[in-house]
CSV table of C-alpha atoms in Angstrom, one decimal:
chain,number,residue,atom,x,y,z
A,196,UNK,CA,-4.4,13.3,-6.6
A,197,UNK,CA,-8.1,12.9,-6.8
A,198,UNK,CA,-10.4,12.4,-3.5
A,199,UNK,CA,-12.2,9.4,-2.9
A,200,UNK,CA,-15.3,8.5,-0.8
A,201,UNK,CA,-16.0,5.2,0.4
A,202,UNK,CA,-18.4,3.8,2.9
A,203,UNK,CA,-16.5,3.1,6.3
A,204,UNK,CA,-17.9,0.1,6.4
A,205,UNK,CA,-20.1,-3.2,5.0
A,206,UNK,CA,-20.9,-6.6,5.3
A,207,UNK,CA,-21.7,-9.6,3.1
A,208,UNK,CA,-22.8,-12.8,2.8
A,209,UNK,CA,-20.0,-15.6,2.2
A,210,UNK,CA,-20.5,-16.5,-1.1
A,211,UNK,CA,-22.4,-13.6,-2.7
A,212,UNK,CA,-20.7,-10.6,-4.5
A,213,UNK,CA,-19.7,-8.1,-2.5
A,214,UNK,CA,-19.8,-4.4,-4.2
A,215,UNK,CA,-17.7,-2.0,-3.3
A,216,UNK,CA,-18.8,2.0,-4.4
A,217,UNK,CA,-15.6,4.6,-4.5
A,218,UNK,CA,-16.7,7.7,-5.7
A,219,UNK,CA,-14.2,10.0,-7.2
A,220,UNK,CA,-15.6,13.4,-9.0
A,221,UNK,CA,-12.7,15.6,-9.7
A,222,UNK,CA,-10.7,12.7,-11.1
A,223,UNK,CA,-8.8,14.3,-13.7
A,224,UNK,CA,-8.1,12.4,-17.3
A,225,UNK,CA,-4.9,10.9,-16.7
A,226,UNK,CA,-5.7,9.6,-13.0
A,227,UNK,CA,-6.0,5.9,-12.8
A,228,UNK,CA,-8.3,4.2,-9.9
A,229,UNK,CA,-6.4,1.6,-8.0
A,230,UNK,CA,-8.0,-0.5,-5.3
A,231,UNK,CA,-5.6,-2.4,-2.6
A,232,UNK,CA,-7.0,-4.1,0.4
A,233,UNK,CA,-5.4,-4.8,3.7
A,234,UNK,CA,-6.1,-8.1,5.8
A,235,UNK,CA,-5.4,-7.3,9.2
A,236,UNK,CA,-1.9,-7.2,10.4
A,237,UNK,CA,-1.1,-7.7,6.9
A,238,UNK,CA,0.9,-5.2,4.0
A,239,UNK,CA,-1.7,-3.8,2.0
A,240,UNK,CA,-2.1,-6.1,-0.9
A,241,UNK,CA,-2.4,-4.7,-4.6
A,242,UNK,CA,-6.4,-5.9,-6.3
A,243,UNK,CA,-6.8,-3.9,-9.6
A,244,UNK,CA,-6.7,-0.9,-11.5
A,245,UNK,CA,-8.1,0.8,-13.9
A,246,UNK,CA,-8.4,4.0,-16.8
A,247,UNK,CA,-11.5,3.9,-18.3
A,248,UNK,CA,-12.5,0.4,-19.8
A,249,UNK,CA,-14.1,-1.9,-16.4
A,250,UNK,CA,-11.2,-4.6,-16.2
A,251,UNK,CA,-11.6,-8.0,-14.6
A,252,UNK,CA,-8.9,-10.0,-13.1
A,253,UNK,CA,-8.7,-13.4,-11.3
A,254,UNK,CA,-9.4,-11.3,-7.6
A,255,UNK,CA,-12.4,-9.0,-9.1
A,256,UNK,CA,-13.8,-6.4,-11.3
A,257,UNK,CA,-13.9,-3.1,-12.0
A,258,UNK,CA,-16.5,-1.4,-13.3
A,259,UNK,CA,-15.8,2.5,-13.9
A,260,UNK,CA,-18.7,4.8,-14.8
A,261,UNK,CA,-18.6,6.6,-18.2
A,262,UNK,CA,-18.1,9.6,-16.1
A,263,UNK,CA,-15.6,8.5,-14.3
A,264,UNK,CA,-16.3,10.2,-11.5
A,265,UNK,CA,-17.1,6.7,-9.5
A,266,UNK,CA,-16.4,3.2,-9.8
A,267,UNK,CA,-17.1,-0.3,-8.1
A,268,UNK,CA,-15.0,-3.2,-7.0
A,269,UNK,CA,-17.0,-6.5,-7.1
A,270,UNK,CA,-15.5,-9.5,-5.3
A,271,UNK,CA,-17.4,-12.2,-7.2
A,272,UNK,CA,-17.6,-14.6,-4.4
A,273,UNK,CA,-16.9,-13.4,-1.2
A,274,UNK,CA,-15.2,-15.9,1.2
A,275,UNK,CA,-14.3,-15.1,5.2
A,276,UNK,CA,-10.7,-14.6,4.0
A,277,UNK,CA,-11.2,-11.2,2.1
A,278,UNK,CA,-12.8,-9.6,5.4
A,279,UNK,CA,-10.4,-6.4,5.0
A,280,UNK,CA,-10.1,-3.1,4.5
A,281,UNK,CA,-10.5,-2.0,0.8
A,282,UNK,CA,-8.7,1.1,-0.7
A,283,UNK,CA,-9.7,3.0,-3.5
A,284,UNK,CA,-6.9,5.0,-4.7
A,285,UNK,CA,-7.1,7.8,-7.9
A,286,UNK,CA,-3.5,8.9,-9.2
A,287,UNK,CA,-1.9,9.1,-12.0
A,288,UNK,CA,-0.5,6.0,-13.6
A,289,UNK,CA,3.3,7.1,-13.2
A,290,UNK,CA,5.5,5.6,-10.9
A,291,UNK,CA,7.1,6.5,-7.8
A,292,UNK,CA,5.8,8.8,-5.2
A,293,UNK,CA,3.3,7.9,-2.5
A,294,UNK,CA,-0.1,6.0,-2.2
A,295,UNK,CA,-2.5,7.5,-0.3
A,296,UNK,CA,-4.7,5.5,1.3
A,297,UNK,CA,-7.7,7.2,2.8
A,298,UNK,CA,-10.1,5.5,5.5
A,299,UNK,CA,-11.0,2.6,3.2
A,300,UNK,CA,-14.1,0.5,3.7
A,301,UNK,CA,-13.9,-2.1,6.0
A,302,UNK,CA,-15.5,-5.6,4.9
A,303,UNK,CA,-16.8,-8.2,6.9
A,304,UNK,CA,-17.7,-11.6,5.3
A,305,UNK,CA,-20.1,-13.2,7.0
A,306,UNK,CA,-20.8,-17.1,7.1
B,110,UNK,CA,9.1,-16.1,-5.6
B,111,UNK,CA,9.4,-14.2,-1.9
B,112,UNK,CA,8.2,-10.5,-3.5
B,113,UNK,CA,9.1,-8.4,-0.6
B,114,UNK,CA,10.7,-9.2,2.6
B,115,UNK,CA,10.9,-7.5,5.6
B,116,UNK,CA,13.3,-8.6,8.7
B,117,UNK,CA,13.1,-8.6,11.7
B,118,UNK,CA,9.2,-8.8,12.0
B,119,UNK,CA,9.1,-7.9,15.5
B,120,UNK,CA,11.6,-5.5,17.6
B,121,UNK,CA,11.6,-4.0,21.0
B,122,UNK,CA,13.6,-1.3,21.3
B,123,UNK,CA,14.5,1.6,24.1
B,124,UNK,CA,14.3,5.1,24.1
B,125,UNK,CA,17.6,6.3,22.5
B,126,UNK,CA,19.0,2.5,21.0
B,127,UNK,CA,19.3,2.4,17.3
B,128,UNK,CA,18.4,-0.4,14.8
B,129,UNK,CA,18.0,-0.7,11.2
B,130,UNK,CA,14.9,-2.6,9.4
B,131,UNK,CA,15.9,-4.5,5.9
B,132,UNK,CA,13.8,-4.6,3.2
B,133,UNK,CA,14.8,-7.2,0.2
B,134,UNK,CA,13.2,-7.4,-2.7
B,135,UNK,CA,13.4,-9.8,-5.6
B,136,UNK,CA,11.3,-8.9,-8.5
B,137,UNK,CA,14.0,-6.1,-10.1
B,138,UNK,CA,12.1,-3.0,-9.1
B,139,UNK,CA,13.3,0.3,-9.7
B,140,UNK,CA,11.3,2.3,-7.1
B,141,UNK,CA,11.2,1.4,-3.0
B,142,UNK,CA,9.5,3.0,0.0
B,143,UNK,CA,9.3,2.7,3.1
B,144,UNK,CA,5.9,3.4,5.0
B,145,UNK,CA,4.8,3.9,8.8
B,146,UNK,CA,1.1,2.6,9.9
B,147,UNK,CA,-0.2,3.9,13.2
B,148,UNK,CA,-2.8,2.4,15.0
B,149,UNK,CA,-6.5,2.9,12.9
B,150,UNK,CA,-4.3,5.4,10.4
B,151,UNK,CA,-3.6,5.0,7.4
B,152,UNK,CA,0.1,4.4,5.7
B,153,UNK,CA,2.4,7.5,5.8
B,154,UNK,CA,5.2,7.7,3.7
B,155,UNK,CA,8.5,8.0,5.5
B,156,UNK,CA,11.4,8.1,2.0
B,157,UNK,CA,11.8,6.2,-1.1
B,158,UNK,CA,13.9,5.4,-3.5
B,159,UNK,CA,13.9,5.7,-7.4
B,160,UNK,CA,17.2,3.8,-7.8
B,161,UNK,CA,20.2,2.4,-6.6
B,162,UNK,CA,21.7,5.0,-4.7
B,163,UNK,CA,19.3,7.5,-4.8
B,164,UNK,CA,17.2,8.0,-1.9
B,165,UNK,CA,13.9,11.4,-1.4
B,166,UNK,CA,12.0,12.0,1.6
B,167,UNK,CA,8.8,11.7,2.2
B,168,UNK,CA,6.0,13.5,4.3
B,169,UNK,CA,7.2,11.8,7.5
B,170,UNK,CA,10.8,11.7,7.6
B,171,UNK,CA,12.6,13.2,10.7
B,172,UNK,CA,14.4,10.5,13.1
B,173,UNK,CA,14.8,7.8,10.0
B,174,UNK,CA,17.9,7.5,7.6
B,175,UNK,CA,17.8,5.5,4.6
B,176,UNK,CA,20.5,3.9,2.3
B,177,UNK,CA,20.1,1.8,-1.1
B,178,UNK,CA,23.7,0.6,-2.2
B,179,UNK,CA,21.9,-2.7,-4.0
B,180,UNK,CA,19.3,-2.4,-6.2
B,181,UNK,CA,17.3,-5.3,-4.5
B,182,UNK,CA,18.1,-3.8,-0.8
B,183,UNK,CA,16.3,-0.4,1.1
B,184,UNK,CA,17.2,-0.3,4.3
B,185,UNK,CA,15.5,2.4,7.0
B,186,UNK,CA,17.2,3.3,10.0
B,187,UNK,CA,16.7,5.3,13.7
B,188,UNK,CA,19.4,6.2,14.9
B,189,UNK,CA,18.3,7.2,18.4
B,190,UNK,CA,14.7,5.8,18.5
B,191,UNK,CA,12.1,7.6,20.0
B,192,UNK,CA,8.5,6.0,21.7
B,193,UNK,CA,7.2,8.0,19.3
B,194,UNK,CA,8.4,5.7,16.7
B,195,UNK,CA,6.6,2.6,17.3
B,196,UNK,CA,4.3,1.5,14.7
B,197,UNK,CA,4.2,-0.9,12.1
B,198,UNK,CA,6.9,-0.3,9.1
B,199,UNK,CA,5.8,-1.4,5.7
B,200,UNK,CA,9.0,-1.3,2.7
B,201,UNK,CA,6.8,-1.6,-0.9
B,202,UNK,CA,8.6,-1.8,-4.2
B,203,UNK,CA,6.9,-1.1,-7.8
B,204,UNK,CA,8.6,-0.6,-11.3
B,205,UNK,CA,9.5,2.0,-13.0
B,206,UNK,CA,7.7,1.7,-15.9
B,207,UNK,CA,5.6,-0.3,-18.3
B,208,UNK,CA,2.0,-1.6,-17.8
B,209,UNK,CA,2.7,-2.7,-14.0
B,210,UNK,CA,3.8,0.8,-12.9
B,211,UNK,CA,2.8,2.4,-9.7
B,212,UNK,CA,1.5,-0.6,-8.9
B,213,UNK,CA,3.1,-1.2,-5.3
B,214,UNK,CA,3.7,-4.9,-4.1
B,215,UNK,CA,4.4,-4.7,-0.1
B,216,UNK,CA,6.4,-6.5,2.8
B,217,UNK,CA,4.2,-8.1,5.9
B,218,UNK,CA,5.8,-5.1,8.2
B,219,UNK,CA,8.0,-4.8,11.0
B,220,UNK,CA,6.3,-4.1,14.6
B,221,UNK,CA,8.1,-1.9,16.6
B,222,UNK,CA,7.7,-0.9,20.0
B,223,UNK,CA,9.9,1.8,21.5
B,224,UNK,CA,9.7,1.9,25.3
């Protein structure tokens, strides 16, 4: 699997978008990027993923460079209740197998 | 809709006692895992599962059994638990295949402390 780098940590303003930078540069063709937060105390909780094409869902966006080799989560609106820890995770899109989940970026909404 | 559940959420165990941790889930996955999250680490996996009654280990799995008679059921279990063992135990299920694969949906987690 791919290595990512993310900031270890970053605030934002409740209510602005909160972007989220993963760089991945060997990602390989078939590797998907997956991102996964965990609220404190909590399982890690599944946000998006992603090939090539930026994707949106009704938690964020995706936005992949043409490259590939980094992408960005943007949580449209941030509220107090996504201060977690984000993960962005490259592998390939087969199942099974373990995630590995680097040191994340931690997020802190702040009012 | 429950996803994944874990019980019991909480155990306090000592040194030598065994217990088993339950992991239930209800959205027909093929694949199950079971995780272990140590203070400010990351998750480690511990086995999985690919199927009903098929069961691999993972990077991390000395001191833990694991069994999946039912589909729907992975259970983890120490048979002489050690204080190395506490942590936080997180089960995760995802399909097999499809458009939703390798996507893993996971439990709240069991704390347990060994003393």
């Amino acid at each position: 699997d791919a290595k990512t780098t993310q900031p270890p940590s970053m605030d934002c303003a409740e209510g602005r978008a909160a972007n989220l930078p993963c760089n991945h540069s060997t990602i390989s063709g078939n590797e998907y990027v997956y991102w996964y937060r965990q609220i404190h105390s909590q399982g890690p909780q599944y946000i998006i993923h992603g090939l090539k094409n930026n994707e949106t869902n009704e938690m964020a966006s995706l936005i992949i460079t043409e490259d590939r080799k980094s992408s960005t989560l943007i949580l449209p609106h941030a509220t107090l209740r996504d201060t977690a820890v984000y993960y962005c995770i490259v592998r390939v899109g087969a199942a099974g197998n373990k995630l590995t989940f680097g040191g994340g970026t931690r997020v802190l909404v702040k009012p | 809709n429950a996803g994944v559940t874990q019980t019991p959420k909480f155990r306090v165990l000592k040194t030598g006692q065994s217990m088993t941790l339950l992991c239930a889930q209800d959205m027909n996955h093929e694949y199950m895992y079971w995780y272990r999250q140590d203070p400010g680490m990351g998750l480690r996996l511990i086995h999985y599962s690919v199927g009903e009654g098929t069961t691999a280990k993972g990077e991390v799995p000395d001191g833990y059994n694991v069994s999946r008679l039912k589909k729907q059921n992975f259970l983890l279990g120490l048979e002489s638990a050690a204080p190395s063992q506490t942590s936080v135990y997180f089960c995760a299920s995802s399909y097999l295949s499809g458009k939703s694969k390798n996507i893993q949906y996971f439990g709240a987690g069991t704390r347990l402390s060994v003393l």
